[in-house]
PDB file of C-alpha atoms and ligand atoms in Angstrom:
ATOM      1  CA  UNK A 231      82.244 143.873  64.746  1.00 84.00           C
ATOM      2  CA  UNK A 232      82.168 144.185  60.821  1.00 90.00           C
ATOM      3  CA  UNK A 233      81.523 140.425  60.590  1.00 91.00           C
ATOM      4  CA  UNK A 234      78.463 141.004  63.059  1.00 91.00           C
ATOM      5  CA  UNK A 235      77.033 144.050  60.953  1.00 94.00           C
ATOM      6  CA  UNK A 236      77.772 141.830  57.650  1.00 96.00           C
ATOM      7  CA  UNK A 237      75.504 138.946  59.290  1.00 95.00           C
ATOM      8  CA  UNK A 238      73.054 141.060  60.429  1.00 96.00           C
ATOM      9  CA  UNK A 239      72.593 142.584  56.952  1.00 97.00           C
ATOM     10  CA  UNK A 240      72.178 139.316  55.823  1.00 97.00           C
ATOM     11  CA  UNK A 241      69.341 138.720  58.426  1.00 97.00           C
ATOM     12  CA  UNK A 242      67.696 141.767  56.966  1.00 97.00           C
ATOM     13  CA  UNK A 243      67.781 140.999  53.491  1.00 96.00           C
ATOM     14  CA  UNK A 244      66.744 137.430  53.944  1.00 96.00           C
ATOM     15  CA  UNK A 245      63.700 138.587  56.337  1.00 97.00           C
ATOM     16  CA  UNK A 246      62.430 141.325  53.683  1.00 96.00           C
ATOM     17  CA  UNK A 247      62.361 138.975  50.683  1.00 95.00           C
ATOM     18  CA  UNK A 248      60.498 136.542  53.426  1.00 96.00           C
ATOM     19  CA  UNK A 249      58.488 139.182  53.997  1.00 95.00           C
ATOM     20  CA  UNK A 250      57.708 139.591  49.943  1.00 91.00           C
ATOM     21  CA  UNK A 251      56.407 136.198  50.199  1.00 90.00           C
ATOM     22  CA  UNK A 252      54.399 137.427  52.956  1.00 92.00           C
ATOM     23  CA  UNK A 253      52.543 139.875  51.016  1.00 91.00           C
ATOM     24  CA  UNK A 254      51.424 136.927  48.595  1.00 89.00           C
ATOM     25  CA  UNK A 255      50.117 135.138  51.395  1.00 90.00           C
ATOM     26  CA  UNK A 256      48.269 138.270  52.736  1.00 92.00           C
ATOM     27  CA  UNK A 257      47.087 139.297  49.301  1.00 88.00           C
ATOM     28  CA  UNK A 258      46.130 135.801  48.016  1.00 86.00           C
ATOM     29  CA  UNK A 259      44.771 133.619  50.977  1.00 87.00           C
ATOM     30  CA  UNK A 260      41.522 135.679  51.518  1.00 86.00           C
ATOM     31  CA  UNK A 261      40.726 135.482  47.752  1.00 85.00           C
ATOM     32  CA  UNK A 262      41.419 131.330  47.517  1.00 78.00           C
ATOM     33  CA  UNK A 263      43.763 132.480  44.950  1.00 72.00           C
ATOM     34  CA  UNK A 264      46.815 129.713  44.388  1.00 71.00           C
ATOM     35  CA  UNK A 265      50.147 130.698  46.046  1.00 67.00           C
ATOM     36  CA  UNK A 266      52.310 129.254  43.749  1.00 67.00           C
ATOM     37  CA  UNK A 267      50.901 129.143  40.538  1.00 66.00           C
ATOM     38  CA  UNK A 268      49.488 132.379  39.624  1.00 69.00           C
ATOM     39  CA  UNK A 269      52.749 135.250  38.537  1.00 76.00           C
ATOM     40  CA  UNK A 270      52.487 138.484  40.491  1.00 81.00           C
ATOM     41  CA  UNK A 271      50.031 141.347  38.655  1.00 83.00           C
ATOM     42  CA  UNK A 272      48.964 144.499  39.284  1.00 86.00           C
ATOM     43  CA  UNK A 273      45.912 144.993  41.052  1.00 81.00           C
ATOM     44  CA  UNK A 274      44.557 147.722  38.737  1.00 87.00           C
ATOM     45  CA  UNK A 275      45.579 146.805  35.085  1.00 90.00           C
ATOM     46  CA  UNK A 276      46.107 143.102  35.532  1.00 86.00           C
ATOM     47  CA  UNK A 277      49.158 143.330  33.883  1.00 88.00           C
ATOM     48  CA  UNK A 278      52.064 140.769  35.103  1.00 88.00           C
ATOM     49  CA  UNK A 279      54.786 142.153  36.831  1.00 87.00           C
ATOM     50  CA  UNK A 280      58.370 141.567  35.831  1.00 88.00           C
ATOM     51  CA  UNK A 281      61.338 139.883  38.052  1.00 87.00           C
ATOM     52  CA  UNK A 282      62.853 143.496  38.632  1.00 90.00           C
ATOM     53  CA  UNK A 283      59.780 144.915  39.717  1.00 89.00           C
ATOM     54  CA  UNK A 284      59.618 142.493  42.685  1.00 87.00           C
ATOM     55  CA  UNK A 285      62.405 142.885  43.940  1.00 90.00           C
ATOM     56  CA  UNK A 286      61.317 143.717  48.109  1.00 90.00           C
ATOM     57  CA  UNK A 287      61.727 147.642  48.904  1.00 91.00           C
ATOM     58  CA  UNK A 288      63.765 148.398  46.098  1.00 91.00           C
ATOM     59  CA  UNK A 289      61.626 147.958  43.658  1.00 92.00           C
ATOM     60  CA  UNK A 290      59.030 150.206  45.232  1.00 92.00           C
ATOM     61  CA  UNK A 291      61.073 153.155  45.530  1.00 92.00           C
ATOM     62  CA  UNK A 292      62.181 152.881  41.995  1.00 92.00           C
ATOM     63  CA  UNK A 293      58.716 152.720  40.708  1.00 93.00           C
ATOM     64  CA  UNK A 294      57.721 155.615  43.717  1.00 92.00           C
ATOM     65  CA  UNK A 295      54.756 153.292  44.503  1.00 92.00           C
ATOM     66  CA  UNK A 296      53.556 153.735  41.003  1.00 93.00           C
ATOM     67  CA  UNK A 297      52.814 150.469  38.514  1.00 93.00           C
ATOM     68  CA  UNK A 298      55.217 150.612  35.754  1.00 92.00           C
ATOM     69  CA  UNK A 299      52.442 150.147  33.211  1.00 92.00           C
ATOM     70  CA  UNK A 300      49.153 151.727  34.231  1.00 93.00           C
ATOM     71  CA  UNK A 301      50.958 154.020  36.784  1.00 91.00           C
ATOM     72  CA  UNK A 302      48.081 153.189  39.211  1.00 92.00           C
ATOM     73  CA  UNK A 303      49.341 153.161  42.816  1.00 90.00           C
ATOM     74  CA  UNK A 304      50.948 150.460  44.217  1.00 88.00           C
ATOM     75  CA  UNK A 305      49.362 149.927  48.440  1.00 89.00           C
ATOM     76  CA  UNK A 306      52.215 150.829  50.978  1.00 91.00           C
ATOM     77  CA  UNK A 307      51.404 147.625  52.546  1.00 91.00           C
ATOM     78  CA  UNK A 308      54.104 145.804  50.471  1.00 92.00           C
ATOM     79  CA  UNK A 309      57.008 147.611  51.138  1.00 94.00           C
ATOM     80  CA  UNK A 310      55.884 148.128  55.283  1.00 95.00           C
ATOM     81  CA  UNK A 311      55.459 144.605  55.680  1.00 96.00           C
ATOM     82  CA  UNK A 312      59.078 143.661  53.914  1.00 96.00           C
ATOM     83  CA  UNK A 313      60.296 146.516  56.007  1.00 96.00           C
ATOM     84  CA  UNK A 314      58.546 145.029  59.012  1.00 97.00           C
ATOM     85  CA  UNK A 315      59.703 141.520  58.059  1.00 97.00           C
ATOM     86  CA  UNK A 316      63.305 142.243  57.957  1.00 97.00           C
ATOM     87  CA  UNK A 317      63.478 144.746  60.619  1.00 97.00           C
ATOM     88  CA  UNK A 318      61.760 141.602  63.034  1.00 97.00           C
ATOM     89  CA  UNK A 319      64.162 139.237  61.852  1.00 98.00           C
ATOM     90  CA  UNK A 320      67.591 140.961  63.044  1.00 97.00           C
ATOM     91  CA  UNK A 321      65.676 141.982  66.031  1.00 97.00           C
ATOM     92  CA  UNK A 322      64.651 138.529  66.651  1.00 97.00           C
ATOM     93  CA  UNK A 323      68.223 137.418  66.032  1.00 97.00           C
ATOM     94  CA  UNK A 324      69.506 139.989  68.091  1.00 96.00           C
ATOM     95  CA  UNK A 325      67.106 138.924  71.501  1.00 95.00           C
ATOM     96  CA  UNK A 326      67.525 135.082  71.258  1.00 94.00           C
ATOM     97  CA  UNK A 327      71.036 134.455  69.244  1.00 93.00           C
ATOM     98  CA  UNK A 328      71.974 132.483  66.421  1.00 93.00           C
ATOM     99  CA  UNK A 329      69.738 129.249  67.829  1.00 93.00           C
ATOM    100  CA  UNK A 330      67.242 127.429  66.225  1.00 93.00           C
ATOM    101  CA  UNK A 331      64.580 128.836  68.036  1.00 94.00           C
ATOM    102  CA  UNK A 332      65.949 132.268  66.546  1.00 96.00           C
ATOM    103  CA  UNK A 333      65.111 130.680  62.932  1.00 97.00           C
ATOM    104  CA  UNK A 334      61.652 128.897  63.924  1.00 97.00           C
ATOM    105  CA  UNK A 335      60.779 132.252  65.927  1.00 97.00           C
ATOM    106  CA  UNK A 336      61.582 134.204  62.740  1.00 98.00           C
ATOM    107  CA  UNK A 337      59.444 132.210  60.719  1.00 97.00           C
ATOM    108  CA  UNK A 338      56.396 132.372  63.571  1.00 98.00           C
ATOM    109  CA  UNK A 339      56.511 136.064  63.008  1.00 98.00           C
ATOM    110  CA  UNK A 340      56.449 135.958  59.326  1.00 97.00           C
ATOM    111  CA  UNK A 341      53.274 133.900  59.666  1.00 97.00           C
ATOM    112  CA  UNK A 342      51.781 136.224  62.635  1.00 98.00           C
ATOM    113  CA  UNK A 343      52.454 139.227  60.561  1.00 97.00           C
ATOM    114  CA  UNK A 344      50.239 137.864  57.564  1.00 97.00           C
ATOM    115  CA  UNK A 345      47.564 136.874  60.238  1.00 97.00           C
ATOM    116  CA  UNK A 346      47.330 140.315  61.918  1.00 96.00           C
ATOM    117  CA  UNK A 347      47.315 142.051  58.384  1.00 95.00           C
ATOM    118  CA  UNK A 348      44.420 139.626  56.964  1.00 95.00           C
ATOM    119  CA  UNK A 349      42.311 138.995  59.971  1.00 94.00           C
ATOM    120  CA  UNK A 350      42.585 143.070  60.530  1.00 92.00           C
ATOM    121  CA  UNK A 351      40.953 143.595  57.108  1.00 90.00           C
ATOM    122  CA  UNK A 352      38.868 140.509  56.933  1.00 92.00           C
ATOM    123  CA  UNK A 353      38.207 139.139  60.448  1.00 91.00           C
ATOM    124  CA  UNK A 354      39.352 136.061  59.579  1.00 93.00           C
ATOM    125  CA  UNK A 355      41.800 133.922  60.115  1.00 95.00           C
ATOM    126  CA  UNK A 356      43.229 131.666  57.030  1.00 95.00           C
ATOM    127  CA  UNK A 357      43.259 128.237  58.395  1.00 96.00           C
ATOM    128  CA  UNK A 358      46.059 127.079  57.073  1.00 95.00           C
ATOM    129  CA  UNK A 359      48.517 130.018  58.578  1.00 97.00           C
ATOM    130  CA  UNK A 360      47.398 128.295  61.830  1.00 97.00           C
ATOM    131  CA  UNK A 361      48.268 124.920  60.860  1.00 98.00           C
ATOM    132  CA  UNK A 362      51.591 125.933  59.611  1.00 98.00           C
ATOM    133  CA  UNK A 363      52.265 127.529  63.368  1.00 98.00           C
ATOM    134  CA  UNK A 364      51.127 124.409  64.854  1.00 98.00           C
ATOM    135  CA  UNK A 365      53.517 122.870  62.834  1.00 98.00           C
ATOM    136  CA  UNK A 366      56.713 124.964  63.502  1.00 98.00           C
ATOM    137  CA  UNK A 367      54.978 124.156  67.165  1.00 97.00           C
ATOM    138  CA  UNK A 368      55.517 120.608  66.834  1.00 97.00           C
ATOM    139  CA  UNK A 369      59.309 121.247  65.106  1.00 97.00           C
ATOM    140  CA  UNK A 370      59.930 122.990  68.349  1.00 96.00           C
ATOM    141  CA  UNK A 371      58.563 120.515  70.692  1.00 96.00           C
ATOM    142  CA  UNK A 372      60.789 118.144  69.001  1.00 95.00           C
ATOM    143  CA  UNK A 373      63.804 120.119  69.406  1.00 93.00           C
ATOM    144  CA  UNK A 374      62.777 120.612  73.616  1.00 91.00           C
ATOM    145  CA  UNK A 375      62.539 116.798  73.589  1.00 88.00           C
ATOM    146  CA  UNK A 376      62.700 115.297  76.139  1.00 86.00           C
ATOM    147  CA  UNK A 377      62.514 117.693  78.950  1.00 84.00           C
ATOM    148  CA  UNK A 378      59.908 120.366  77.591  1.00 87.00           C
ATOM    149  CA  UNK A 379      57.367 117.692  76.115  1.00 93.00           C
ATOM    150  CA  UNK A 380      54.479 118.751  78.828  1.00 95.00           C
ATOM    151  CA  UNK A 381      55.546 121.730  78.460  1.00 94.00           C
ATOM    152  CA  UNK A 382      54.619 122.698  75.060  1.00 95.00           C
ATOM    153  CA  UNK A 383      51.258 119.809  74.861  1.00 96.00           C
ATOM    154  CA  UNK A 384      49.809 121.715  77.990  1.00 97.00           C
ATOM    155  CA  UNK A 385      50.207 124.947  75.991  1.00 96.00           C
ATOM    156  CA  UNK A 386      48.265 123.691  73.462  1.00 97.00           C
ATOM    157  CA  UNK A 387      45.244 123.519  75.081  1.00 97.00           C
ATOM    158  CA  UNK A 388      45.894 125.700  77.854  1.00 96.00           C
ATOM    159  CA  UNK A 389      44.280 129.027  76.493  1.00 96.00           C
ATOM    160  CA  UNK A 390      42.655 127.210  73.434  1.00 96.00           C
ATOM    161  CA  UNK A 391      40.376 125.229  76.221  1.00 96.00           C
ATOM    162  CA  UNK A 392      39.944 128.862  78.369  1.00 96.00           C
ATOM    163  CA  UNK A 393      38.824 130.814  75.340  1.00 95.00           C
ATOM    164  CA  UNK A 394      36.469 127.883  73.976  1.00 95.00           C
ATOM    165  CA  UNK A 395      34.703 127.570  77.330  1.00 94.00           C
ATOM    166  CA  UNK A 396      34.211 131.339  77.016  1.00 93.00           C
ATOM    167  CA  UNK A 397      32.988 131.419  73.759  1.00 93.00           C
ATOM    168  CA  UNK A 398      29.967 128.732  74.707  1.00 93.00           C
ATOM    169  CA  UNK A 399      29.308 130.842  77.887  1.00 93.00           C
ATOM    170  CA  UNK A 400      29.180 133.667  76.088  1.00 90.00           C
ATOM    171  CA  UNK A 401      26.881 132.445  74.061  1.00 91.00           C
ATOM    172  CA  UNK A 402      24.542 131.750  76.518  1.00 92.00           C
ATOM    173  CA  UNK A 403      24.964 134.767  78.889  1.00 91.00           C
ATOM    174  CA  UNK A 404      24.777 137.255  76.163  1.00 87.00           C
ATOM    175  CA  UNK A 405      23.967 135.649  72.632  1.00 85.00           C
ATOM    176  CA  UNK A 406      27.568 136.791  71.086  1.00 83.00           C
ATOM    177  CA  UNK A 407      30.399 135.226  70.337  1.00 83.00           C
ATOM    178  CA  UNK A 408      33.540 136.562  72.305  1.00 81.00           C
ATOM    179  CA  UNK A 409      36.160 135.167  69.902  1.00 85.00           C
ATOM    180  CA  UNK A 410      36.152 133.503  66.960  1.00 88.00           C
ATOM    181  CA  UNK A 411      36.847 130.357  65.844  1.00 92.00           C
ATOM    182  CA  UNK A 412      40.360 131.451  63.914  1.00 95.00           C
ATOM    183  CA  UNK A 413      42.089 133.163  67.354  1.00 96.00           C
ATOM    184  CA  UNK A 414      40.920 130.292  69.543  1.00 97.00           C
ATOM    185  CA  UNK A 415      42.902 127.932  66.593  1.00 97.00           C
ATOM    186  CA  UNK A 416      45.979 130.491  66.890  1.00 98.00           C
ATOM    187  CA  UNK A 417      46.298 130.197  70.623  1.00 97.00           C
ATOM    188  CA  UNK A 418      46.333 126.235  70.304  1.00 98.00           C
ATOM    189  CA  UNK A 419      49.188 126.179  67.394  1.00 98.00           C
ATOM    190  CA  UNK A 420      50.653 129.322  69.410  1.00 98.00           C
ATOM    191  CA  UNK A 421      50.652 127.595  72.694  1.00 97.00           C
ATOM    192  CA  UNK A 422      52.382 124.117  71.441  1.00 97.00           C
ATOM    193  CA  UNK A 423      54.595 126.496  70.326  1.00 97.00           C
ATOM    194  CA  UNK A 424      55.450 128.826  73.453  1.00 97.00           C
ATOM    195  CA  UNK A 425      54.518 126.057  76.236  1.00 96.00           C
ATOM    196  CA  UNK A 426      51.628 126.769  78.566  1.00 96.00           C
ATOM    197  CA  UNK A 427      53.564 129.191  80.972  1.00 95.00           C
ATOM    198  CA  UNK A 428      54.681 131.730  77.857  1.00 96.00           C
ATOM    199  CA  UNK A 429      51.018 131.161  76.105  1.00 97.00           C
ATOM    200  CA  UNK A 430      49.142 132.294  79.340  1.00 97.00           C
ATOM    201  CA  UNK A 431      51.661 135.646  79.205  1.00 97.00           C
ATOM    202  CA  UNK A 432      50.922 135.826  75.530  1.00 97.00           C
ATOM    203  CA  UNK A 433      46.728 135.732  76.100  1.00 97.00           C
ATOM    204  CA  UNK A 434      47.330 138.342  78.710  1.00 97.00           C
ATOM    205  CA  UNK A 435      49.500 140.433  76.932  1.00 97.00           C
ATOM    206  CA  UNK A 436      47.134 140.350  73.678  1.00 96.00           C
ATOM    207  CA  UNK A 437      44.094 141.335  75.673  1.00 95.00           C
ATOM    208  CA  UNK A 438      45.572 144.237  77.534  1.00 96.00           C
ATOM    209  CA  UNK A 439      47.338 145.749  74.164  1.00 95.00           C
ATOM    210  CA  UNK A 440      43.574 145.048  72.649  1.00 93.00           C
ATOM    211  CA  UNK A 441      41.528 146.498  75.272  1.00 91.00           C
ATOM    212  CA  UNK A 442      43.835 149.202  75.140  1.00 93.00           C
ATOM    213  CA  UNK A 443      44.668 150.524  71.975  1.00 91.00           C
ATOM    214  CA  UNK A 444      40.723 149.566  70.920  1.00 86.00           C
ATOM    215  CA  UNK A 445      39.116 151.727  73.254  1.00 86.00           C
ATOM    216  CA  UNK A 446      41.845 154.763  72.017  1.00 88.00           C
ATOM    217  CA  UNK A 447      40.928 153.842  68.283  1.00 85.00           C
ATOM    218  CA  UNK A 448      37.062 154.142  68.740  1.00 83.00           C
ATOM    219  CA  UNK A 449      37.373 157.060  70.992  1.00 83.00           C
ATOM    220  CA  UNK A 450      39.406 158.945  68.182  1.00 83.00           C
ATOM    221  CA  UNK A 451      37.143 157.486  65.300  1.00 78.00           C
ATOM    222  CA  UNK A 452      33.834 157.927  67.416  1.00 69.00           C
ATOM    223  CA  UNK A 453      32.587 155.107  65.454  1.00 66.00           C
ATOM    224  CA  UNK A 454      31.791 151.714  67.048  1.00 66.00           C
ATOM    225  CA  UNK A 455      34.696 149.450  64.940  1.00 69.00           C
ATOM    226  CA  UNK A 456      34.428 145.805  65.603  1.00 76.00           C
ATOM    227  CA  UNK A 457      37.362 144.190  66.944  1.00 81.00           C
ATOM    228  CA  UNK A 458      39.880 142.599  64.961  1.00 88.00           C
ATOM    229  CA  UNK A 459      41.223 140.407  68.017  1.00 92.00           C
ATOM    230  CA  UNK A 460      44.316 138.464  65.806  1.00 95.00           C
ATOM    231  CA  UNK A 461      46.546 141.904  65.273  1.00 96.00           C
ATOM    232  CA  UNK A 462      46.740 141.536  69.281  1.00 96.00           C
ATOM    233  CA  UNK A 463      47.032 138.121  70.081  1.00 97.00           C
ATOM    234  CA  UNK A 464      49.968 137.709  67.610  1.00 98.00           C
ATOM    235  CA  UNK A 465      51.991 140.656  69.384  1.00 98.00           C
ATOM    236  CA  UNK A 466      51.074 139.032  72.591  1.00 98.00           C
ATOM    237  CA  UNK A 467      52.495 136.169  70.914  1.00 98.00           C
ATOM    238  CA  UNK A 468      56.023 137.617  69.713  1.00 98.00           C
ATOM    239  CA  UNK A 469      56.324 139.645  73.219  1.00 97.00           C
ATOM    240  CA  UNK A 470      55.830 136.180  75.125  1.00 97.00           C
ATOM    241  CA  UNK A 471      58.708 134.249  72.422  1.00 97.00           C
ATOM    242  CA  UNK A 472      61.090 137.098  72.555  1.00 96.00           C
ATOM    243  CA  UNK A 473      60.890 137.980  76.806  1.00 96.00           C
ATOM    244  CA  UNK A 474      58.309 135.443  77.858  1.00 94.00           C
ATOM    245  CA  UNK A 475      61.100 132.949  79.426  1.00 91.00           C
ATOM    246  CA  UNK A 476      62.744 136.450  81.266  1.00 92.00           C
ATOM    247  CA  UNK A 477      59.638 137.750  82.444  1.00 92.00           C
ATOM    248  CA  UNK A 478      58.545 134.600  84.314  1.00 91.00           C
ATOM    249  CA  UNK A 479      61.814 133.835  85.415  1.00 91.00           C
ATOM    250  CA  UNK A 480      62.132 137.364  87.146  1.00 93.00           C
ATOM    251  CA  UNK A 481      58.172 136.466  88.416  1.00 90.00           C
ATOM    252  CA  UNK A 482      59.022 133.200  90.117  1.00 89.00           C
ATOM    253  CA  UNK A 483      62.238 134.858  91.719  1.00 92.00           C
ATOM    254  CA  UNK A 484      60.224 137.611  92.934  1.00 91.00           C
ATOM    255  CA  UNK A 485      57.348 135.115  94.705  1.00 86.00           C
ATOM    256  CA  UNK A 486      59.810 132.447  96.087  1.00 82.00           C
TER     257      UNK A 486
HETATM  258 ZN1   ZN B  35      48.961 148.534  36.499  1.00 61.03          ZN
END
């Protein structure tokens, strides 16, 4: 029991200083800026920010959200998405066990997390957070070798193939694109990933949570916001890797 709540904390702590490196991502990738190379700074005074001031949560409740030089505020965003980060991992670890897929999962959400942030604010996806998914895709198609192979190269183009067709006929039906380029991307590396069964629940998933929780944002804002369709496809995502496998289990039981 103590063991379990001593692992667990260690989940946590290494998910929210993940989830620190998360912010950079989120922060950096829409400006171009270098990951590695440029030291952490405030966004207001440009003036570098020490070790101790980085260190994930505690450091912002130390410094209330305030920059230690300038005292300009400091955006909530980095402590909720540490606090999101860890929070995911020990759930994560909790649904699926201490397995590998546990670890790749965990590091799928990390990357989900800093696409539904940026693509939120930006509409756009960074191109290389959906190369690095196809990647962990490809570490987990390894792993399922041999007997989920088809599996997970079906799911790569399964909904990638769906949404592109849509996208052209949408283009000729009504002169709009329906999705962009970046989620169509996601659902490939996503779908190598999940396999073609979870990746189908995951598209589904994502559209009702969008169609839903859109139409209850623009009623309460009146105003008409364009969608930001990535936030919803990667929860479809995590809800298809964390109960994707149950769900169609208990589905194919229920028709056969
Ligand atoms: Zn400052």
């Amino acid at each position: 029991m103590l063991a379990e709540f001593i692992l667990y904390v260690i989940i946590f702590l290494y998910g929210i200083v993940i989830g620190s490196f998360s912010n950079v991502l989120i922060c950096r990738l829409p400006l171009k800026e270098n990951i590695a190379t440029h030291r952490s700074h405030c966004m207001t005074c440009g003036s570098q920010i020490q070790w101790y001031d980085l260190i994930p949560l505690v450091s912002y409740i130390i410094l209330r959200g305030r920059c230690r030089h300038c005292g300009a505020g400091i955006s909530a965003q980095y402590p909720l998405v540490e606090a999101a980060n860890g929070f995911g991992y020990v759930f994560i670890f909790a649904n699926l066990g201490l397995t590998w897929t546990s670890i790749l999962t965990c590091l799928l959400f990390t990357i989900l997390l800093a696409i539904a942030v940026i693509d939120w604010r930006t509409y756009e996806i960074p191109f290389g957070l959906n190369v690095t998914i196809g990647v962990l895709g490809l570490i987990k198609t390894i792993i399922d070798y041999p007997m989920g192979l088809w599996e997970h190269i079906i799911g790569f183009f399964a909904v990638s193939i769906f949404m592109l067709i849509c996208l052209y006929a949408g283009r000729l039906i009504i002169g709009a694109d329906c999705f962009g380029g970046g989620d169509i991307k996601l659902m490939a590396a996503a779908g190598l990933f999940l396999g073609w069964k979870c990746i189908i629940l995951a598209f589904l998933a994502g559209c009702i949570l969008g169609a839903v929780i859109h139409s209850v944002r623009m009623r309460m804002s009146g105003d008409n916001h364009m969608l930001a369709f990535g936030p919803y496809l990667a929860a479809g995502i995590m809800i298809a890797a964390l109960w994707g496998n149950t769900f169609i289990q208990w589905y194919i039981n229920l028709i056969f």
